[in-house]
CSV table of C-alpha atoms and ligand atoms in Angstrom, one decimal:
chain,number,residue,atom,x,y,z
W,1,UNK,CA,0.0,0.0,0.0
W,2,UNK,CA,1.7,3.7,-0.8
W,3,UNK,CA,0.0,6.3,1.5
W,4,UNK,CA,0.9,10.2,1.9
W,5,UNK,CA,3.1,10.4,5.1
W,6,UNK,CA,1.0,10.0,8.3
W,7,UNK,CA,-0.1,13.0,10.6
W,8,UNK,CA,0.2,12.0,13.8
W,9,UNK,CA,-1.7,14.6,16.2
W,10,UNK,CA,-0.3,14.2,19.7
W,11,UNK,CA,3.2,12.8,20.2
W,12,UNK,CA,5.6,13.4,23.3
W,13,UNK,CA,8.8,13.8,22.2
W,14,UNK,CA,11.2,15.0,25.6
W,15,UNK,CA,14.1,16.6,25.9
W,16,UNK,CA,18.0,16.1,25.4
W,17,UNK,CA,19.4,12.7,25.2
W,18,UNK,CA,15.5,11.4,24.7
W,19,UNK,CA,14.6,14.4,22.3
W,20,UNK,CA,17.9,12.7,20.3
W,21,UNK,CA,16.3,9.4,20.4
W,22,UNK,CA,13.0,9.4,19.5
W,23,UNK,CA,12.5,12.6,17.5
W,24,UNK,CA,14.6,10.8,14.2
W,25,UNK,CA,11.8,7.7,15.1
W,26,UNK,CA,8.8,9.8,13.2
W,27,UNK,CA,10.0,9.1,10.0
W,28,UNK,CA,10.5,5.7,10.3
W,29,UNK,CA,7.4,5.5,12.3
W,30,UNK,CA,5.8,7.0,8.6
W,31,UNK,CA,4.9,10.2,9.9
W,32,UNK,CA,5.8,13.6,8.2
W,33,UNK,CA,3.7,15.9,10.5
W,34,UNK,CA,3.2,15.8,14.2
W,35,UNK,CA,1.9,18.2,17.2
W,36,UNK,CA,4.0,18.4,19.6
W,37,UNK,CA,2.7,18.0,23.3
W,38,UNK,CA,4.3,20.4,25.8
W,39,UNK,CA,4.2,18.7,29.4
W,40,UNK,CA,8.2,19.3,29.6
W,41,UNK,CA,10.0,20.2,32.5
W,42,UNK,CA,9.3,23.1,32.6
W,43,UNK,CA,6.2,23.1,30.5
W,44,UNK,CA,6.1,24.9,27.4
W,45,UNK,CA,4.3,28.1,28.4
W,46,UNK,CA,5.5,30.9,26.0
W,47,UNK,CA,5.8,31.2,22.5
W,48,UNK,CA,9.4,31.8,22.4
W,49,UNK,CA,9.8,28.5,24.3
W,50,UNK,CA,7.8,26.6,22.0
W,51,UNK,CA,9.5,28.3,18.6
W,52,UNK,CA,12.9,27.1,20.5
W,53,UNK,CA,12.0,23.6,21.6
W,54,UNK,CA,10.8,23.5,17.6
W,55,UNK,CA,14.1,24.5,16.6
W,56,UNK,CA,15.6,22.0,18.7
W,57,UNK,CA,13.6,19.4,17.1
W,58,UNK,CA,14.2,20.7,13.7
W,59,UNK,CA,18.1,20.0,13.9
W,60,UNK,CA,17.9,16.5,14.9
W,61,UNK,CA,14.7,15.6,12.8
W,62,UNK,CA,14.6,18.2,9.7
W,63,UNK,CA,12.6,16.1,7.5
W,64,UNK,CA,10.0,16.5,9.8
W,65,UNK,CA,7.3,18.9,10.5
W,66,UNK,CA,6.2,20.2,14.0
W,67,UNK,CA,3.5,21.5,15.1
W,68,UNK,CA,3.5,23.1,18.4
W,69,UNK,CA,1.3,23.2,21.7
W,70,UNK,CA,1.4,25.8,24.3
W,71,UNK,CA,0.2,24.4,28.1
W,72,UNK,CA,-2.5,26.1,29.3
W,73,UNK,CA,-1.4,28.1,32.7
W,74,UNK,CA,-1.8,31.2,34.2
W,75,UNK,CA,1.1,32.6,32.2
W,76,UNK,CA,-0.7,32.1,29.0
W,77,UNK,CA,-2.8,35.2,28.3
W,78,UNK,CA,-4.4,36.7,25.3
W,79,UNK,CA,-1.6,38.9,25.0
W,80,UNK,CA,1.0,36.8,25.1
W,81,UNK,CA,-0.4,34.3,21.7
W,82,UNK,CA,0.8,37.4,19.8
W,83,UNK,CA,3.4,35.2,17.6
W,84,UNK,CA,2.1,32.2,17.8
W,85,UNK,CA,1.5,31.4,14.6
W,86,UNK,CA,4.6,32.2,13.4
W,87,UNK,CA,6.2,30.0,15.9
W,88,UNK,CA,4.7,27.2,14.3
W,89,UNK,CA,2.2,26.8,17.3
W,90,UNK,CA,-1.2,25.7,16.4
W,91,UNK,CA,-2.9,24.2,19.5
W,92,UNK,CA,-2.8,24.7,23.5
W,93,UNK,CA,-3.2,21.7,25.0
W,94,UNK,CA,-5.3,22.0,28.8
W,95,UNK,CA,-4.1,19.1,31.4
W,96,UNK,CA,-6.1,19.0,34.5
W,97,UNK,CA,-3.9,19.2,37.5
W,98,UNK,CA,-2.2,15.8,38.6
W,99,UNK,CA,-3.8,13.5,35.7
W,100,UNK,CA,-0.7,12.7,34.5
W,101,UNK,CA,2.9,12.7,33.8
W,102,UNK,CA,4.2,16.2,34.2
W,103,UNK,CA,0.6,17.9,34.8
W,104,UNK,CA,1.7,19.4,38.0
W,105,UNK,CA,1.2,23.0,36.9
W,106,UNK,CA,-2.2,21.7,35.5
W,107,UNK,CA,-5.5,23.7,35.9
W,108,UNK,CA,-8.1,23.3,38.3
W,109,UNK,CA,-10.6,25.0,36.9
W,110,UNK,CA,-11.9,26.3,33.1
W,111,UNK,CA,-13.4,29.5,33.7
W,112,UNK,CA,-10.6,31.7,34.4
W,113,UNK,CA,-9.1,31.0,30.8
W,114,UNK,CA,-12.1,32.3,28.8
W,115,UNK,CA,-10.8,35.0,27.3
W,116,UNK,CA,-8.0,33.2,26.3
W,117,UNK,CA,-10.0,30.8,24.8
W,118,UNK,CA,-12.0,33.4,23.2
W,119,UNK,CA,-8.9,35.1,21.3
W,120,UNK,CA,-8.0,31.3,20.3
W,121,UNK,CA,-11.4,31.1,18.8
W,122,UNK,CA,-10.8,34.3,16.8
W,123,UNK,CA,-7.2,33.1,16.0
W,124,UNK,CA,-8.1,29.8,15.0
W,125,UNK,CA,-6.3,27.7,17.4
W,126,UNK,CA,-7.3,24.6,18.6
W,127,UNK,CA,-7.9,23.6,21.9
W,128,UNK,CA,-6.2,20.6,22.7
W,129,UNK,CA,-8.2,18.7,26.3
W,130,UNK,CA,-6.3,15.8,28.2
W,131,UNK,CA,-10.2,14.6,29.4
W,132,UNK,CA,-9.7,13.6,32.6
W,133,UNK,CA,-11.0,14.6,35.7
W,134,UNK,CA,-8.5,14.2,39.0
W,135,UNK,CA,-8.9,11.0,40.2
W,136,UNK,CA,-11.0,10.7,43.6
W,137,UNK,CA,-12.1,7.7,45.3
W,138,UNK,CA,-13.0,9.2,48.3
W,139,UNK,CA,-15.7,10.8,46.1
W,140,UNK,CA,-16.2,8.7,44.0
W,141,UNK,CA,-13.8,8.9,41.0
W,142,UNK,CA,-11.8,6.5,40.0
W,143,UNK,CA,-9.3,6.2,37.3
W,144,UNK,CA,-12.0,4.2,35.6
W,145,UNK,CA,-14.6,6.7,35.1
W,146,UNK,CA,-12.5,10.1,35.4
W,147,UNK,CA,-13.0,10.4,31.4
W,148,UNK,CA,-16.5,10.0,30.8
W,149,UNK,CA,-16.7,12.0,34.4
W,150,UNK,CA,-14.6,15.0,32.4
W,151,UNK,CA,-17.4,15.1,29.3
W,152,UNK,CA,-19.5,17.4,31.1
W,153,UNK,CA,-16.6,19.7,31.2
W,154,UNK,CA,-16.5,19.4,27.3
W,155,UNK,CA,-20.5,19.9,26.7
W,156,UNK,CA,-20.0,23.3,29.0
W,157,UNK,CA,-17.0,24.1,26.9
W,158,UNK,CA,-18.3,23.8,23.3
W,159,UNK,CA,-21.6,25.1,24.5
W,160,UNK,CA,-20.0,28.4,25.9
W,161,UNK,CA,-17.3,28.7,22.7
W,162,UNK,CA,-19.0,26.7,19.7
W,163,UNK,CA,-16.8,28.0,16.9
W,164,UNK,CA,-13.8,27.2,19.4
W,165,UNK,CA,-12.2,23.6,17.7
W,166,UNK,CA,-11.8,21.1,20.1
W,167,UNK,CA,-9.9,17.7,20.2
W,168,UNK,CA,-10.5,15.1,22.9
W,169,UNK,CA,-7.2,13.9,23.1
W,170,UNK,CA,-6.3,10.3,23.3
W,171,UNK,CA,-10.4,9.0,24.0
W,172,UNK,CA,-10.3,5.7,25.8
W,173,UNK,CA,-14.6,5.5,26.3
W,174,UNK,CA,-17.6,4.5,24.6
W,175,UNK,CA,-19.1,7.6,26.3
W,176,UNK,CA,-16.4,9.7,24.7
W,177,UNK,CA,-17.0,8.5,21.6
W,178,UNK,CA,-20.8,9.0,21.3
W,179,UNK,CA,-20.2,12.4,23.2
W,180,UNK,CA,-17.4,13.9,20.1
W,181,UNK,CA,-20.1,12.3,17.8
W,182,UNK,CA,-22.7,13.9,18.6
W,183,UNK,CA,-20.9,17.8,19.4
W,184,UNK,CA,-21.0,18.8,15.9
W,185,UNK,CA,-18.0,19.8,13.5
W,186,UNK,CA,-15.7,21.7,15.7
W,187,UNK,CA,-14.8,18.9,18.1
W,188,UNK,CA,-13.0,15.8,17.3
W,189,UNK,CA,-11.1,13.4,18.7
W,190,UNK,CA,-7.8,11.2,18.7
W,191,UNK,CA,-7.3,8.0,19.1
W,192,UNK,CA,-3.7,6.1,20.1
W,193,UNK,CA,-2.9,3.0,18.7
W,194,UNK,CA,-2.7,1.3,21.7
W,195,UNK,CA,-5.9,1.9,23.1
W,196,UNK,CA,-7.5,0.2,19.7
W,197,UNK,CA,-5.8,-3.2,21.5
W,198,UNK,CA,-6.1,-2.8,24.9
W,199,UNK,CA,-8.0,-3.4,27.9
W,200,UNK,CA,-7.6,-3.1,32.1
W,201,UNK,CA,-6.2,-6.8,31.9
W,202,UNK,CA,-3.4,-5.6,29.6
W,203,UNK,CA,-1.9,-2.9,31.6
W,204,UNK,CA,-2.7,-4.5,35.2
W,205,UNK,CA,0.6,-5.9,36.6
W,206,UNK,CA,2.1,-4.7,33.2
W,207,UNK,CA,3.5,-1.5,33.7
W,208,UNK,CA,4.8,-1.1,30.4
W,209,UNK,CA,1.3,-0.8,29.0
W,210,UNK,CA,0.2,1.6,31.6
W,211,UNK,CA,-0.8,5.0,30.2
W,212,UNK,CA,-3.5,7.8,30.8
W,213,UNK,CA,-6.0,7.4,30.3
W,214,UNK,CA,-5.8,3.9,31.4
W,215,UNK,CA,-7.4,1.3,28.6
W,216,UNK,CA,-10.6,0.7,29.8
W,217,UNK,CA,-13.6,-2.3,29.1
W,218,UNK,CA,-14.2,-4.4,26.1
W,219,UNK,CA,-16.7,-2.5,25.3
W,220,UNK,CA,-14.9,0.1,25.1
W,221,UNK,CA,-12.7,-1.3,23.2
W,222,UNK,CA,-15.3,-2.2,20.3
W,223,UNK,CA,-16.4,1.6,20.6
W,224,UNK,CA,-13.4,2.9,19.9
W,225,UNK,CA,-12.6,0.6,17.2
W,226,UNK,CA,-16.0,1.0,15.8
W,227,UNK,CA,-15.1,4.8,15.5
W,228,UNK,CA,-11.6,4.7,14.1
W,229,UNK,CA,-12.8,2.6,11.3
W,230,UNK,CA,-15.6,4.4,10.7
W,231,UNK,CA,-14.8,7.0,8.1
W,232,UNK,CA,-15.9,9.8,10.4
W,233,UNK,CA,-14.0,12.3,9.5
W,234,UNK,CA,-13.8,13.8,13.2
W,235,UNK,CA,-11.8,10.7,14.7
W,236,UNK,CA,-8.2,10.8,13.8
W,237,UNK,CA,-4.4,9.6,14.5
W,238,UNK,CA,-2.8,11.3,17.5
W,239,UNK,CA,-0.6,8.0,19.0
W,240,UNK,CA,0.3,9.8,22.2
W,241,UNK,CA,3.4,8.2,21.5
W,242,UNK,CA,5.6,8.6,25.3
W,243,UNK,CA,8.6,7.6,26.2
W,244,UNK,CA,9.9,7.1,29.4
W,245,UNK,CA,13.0,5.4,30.3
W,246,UNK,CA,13.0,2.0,31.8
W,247,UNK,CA,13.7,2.5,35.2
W,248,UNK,CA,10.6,4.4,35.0
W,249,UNK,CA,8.7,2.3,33.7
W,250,UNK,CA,9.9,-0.8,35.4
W,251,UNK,CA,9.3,0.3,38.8
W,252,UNK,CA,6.7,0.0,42.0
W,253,UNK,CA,5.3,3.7,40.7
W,254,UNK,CA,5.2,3.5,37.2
W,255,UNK,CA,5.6,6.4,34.6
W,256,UNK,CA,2.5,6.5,32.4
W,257,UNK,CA,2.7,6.1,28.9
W,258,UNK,CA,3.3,3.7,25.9
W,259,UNK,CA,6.2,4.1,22.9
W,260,UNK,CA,4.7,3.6,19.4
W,261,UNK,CA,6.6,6.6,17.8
W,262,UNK,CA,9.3,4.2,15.5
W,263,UNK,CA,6.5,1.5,14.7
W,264,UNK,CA,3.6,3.6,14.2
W,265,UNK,CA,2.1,2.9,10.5
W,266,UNK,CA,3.1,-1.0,11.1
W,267,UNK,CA,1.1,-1.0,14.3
W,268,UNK,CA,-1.8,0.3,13.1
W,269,UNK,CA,-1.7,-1.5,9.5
W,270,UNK,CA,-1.8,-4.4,11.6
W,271,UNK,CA,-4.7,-3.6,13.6
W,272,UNK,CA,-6.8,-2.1,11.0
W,273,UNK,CA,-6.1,-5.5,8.9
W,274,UNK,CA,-7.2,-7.2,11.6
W,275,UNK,CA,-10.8,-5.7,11.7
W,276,UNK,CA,-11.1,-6.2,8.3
W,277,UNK,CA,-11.0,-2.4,7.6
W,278,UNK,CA,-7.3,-1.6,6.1
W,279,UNK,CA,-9.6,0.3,3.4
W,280,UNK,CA,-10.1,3.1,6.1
W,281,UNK,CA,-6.6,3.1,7.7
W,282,UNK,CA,-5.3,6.2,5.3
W,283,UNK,CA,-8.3,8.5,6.1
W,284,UNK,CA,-7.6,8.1,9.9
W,285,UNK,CA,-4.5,8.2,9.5
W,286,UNK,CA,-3.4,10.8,6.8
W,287,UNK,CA,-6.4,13.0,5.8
W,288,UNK,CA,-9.2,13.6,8.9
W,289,UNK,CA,-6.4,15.2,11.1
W,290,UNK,CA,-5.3,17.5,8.3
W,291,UNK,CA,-8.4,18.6,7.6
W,292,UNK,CA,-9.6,19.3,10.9
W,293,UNK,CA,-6.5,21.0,11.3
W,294,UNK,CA,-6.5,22.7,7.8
W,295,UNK,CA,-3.2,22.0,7.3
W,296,UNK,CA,-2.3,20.9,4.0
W,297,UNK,CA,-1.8,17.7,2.3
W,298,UNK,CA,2.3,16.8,2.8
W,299,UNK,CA,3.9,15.7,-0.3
W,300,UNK,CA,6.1,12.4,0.5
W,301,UNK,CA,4.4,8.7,0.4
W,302,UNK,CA,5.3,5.8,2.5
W,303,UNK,CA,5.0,2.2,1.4
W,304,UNK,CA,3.1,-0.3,3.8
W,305,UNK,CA,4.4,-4.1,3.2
W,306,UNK,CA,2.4,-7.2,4.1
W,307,UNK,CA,6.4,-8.2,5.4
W,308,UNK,CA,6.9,-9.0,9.5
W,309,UNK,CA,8.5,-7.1,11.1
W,310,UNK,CA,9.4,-8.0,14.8
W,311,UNK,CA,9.2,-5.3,17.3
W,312,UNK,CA,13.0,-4.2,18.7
W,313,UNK,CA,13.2,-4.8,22.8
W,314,UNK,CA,14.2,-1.5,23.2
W,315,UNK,CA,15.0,1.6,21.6
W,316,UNK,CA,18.4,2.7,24.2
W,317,UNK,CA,16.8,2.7,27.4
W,318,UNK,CA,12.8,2.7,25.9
W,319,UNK,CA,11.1,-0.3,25.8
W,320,UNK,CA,7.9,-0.3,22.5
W,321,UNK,CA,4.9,-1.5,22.3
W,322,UNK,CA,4.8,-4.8,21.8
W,323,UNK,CA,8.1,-5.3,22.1
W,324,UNK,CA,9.2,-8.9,21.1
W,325,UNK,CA,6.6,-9.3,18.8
W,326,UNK,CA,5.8,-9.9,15.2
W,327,UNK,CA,3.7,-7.2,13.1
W,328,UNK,CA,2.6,-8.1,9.6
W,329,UNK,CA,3.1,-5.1,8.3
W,330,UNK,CA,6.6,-2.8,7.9
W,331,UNK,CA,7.0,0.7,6.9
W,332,UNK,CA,9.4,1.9,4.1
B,401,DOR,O1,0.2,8.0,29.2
B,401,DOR,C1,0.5,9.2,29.0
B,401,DOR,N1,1.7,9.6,28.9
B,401,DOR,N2,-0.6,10.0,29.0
B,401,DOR,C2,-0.4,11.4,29.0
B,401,DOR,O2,-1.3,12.1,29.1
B,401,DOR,C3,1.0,11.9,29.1
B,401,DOR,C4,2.0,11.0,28.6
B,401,DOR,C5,3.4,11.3,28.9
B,401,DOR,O3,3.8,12.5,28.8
B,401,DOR,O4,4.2,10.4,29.4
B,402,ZN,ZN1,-0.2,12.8,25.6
């Protein structure tokens, strides 16, 4: 199969000696395009941070092109998106305090960013929600439910900004996927590729598929495969792709996340063969993100072979998805 180069909408990408690692991966991944999540340490807060974290990308991965995310803080006014676009930033990306890794300067509440989220609306920027509410079981919320718990939050928001665009980052729920469906054409969601395979049996005990939103129920499972496949234009690629080292991973409090950046268009060949829909797999993966970003189409192709390819233990200290085991696709 030749497809254009993938556009991967949410991808974590680190710093320094990581940064080195995984950024050159996107290609052979078969993306060209990606957006850049900014939960560094610190966070990427200004626009000058984010235009130099994209040229630190750029040197080590110039065939590549990045999209950037501001994080939403007090520090981010109206004022200060003047630039923004220029600086090759096209979304700001909201994580509610303490969901997840690096969300420790996350908010606690939406309503004292609405006029920022008013001048994105004028600007065109998207708005980019990790849709979780902070876990609480003495109240009730577990990790479980904290996402289809955090879809009120997104009702209120597209009901108070309607022209605002939206993406649901990284949907995990049956919930969340009848709740984008049914918003209208300024919200959409991602999906990983991981979630399309697992459940709360896979990452239970097995740290390395732990991730945030945790993979959920079966049925959630079908949902979100039932969407992803579905040729609705308003469910796209965003693998959430994030590395962590090892020792962090492989530890009695594990760092969340799952690395699919160097594998990506194998993976999800794979998958999408495997529910008898490869027919939709370039839609998902290399036109509905575009579009509801309005980016333009990117020039290069990759070629999908029906070859195995076995997933690498490790990339330096990084352990993939999968690792140890044989996809029936590879990427060229
Ligand atoms: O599993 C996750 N890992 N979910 C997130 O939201 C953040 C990410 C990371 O940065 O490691
Ligand atoms: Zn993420």
């Amino acid at each position: 199969m030749e497809l254009p180069l993938a556009d991967d909408l949410h991808v974590h990408l680190r710093q320094g000696d990581l940064l080195a690692l995984v950024a050159p991966t996107i290609r052979t991944g078969g993306a060209g395009r990606v957006l850049v999540m900014p939960n560094l340490k610190p966070p990427v807060t200004t626009v000058a941070r984010a235009a130099a974290y994209r040229r630190e990308l750029q040197a080590v991965a110039p065939g590549v092109e990045f999209l950037m995310t501001l994080y939403l803080s007090p520090e981010l006014t109206a004022e200060s998106l003047v630039g923004a676009a220029a600086a090759g930033v096209v979304a700001v990306k909201s994580y509610p305090k303490g969901v997840t890794t690096n969300s420790e300067s996350g908010i606690e509440s939406y309503a004292p960013h609405y006029p920022l989220f008013a001048a994105m609306e004028t600007a065109g920027l998207v708005l980019s929600l990790h849709g979780e509410v902070p876990s609480d079981p003495d109240r009730g919320t577990s990790i479980l439910d904290a996402e289809a718990r955090f879809l009120t939050h997104l009702e209120q928001l597209h009901r108070d900004f309607p022209r605002l665009r939206i993406v649901l980052e990284h949907i995990t729920t049956a919930a969340a996927c009848a709740c984008v469906e049914r918003l209208g054409d300024t919200v959409a969601a991602t999906i990983t590729v991981h979630h399309l395979d697992l459940v709360v049996d896979h990452w239970a005990g097995r740290n390395h598929n732990f991730c945030k939103p945790v993979a959920k129920l079966p049925s959630d499972r079908a949902a979100l495969r039932a969407a992803a496949t579905s040729g609705h234009p308003r469910f796209f690629l965003g693998s959430d792709s994030a590395p962590h080292p090892r020792h962090d991973k492989e530890t009695a409090c594990a760092c969340a996340g799952v690395f699919t950046q160097p594998l990506l268009m194998p993976y999800l060949a794979d998958a999408f063969e495997r529910f008898g829909r490869l027919d939709r797999l370039r839609d998902f993966a290399c036109r509905f993100g575009r579009e509801f970003y309005r980016l333009p189409r990117q020039t290069g192709t990759i070629r999908l072979e029906r070859r195995p390819c076995v997933v690498p233990d490790a990339y330096g200290p990084v352990v993939p998805y999968r690792a140890g085991e044989t996809l029936a696709w590879s990427c060229e």
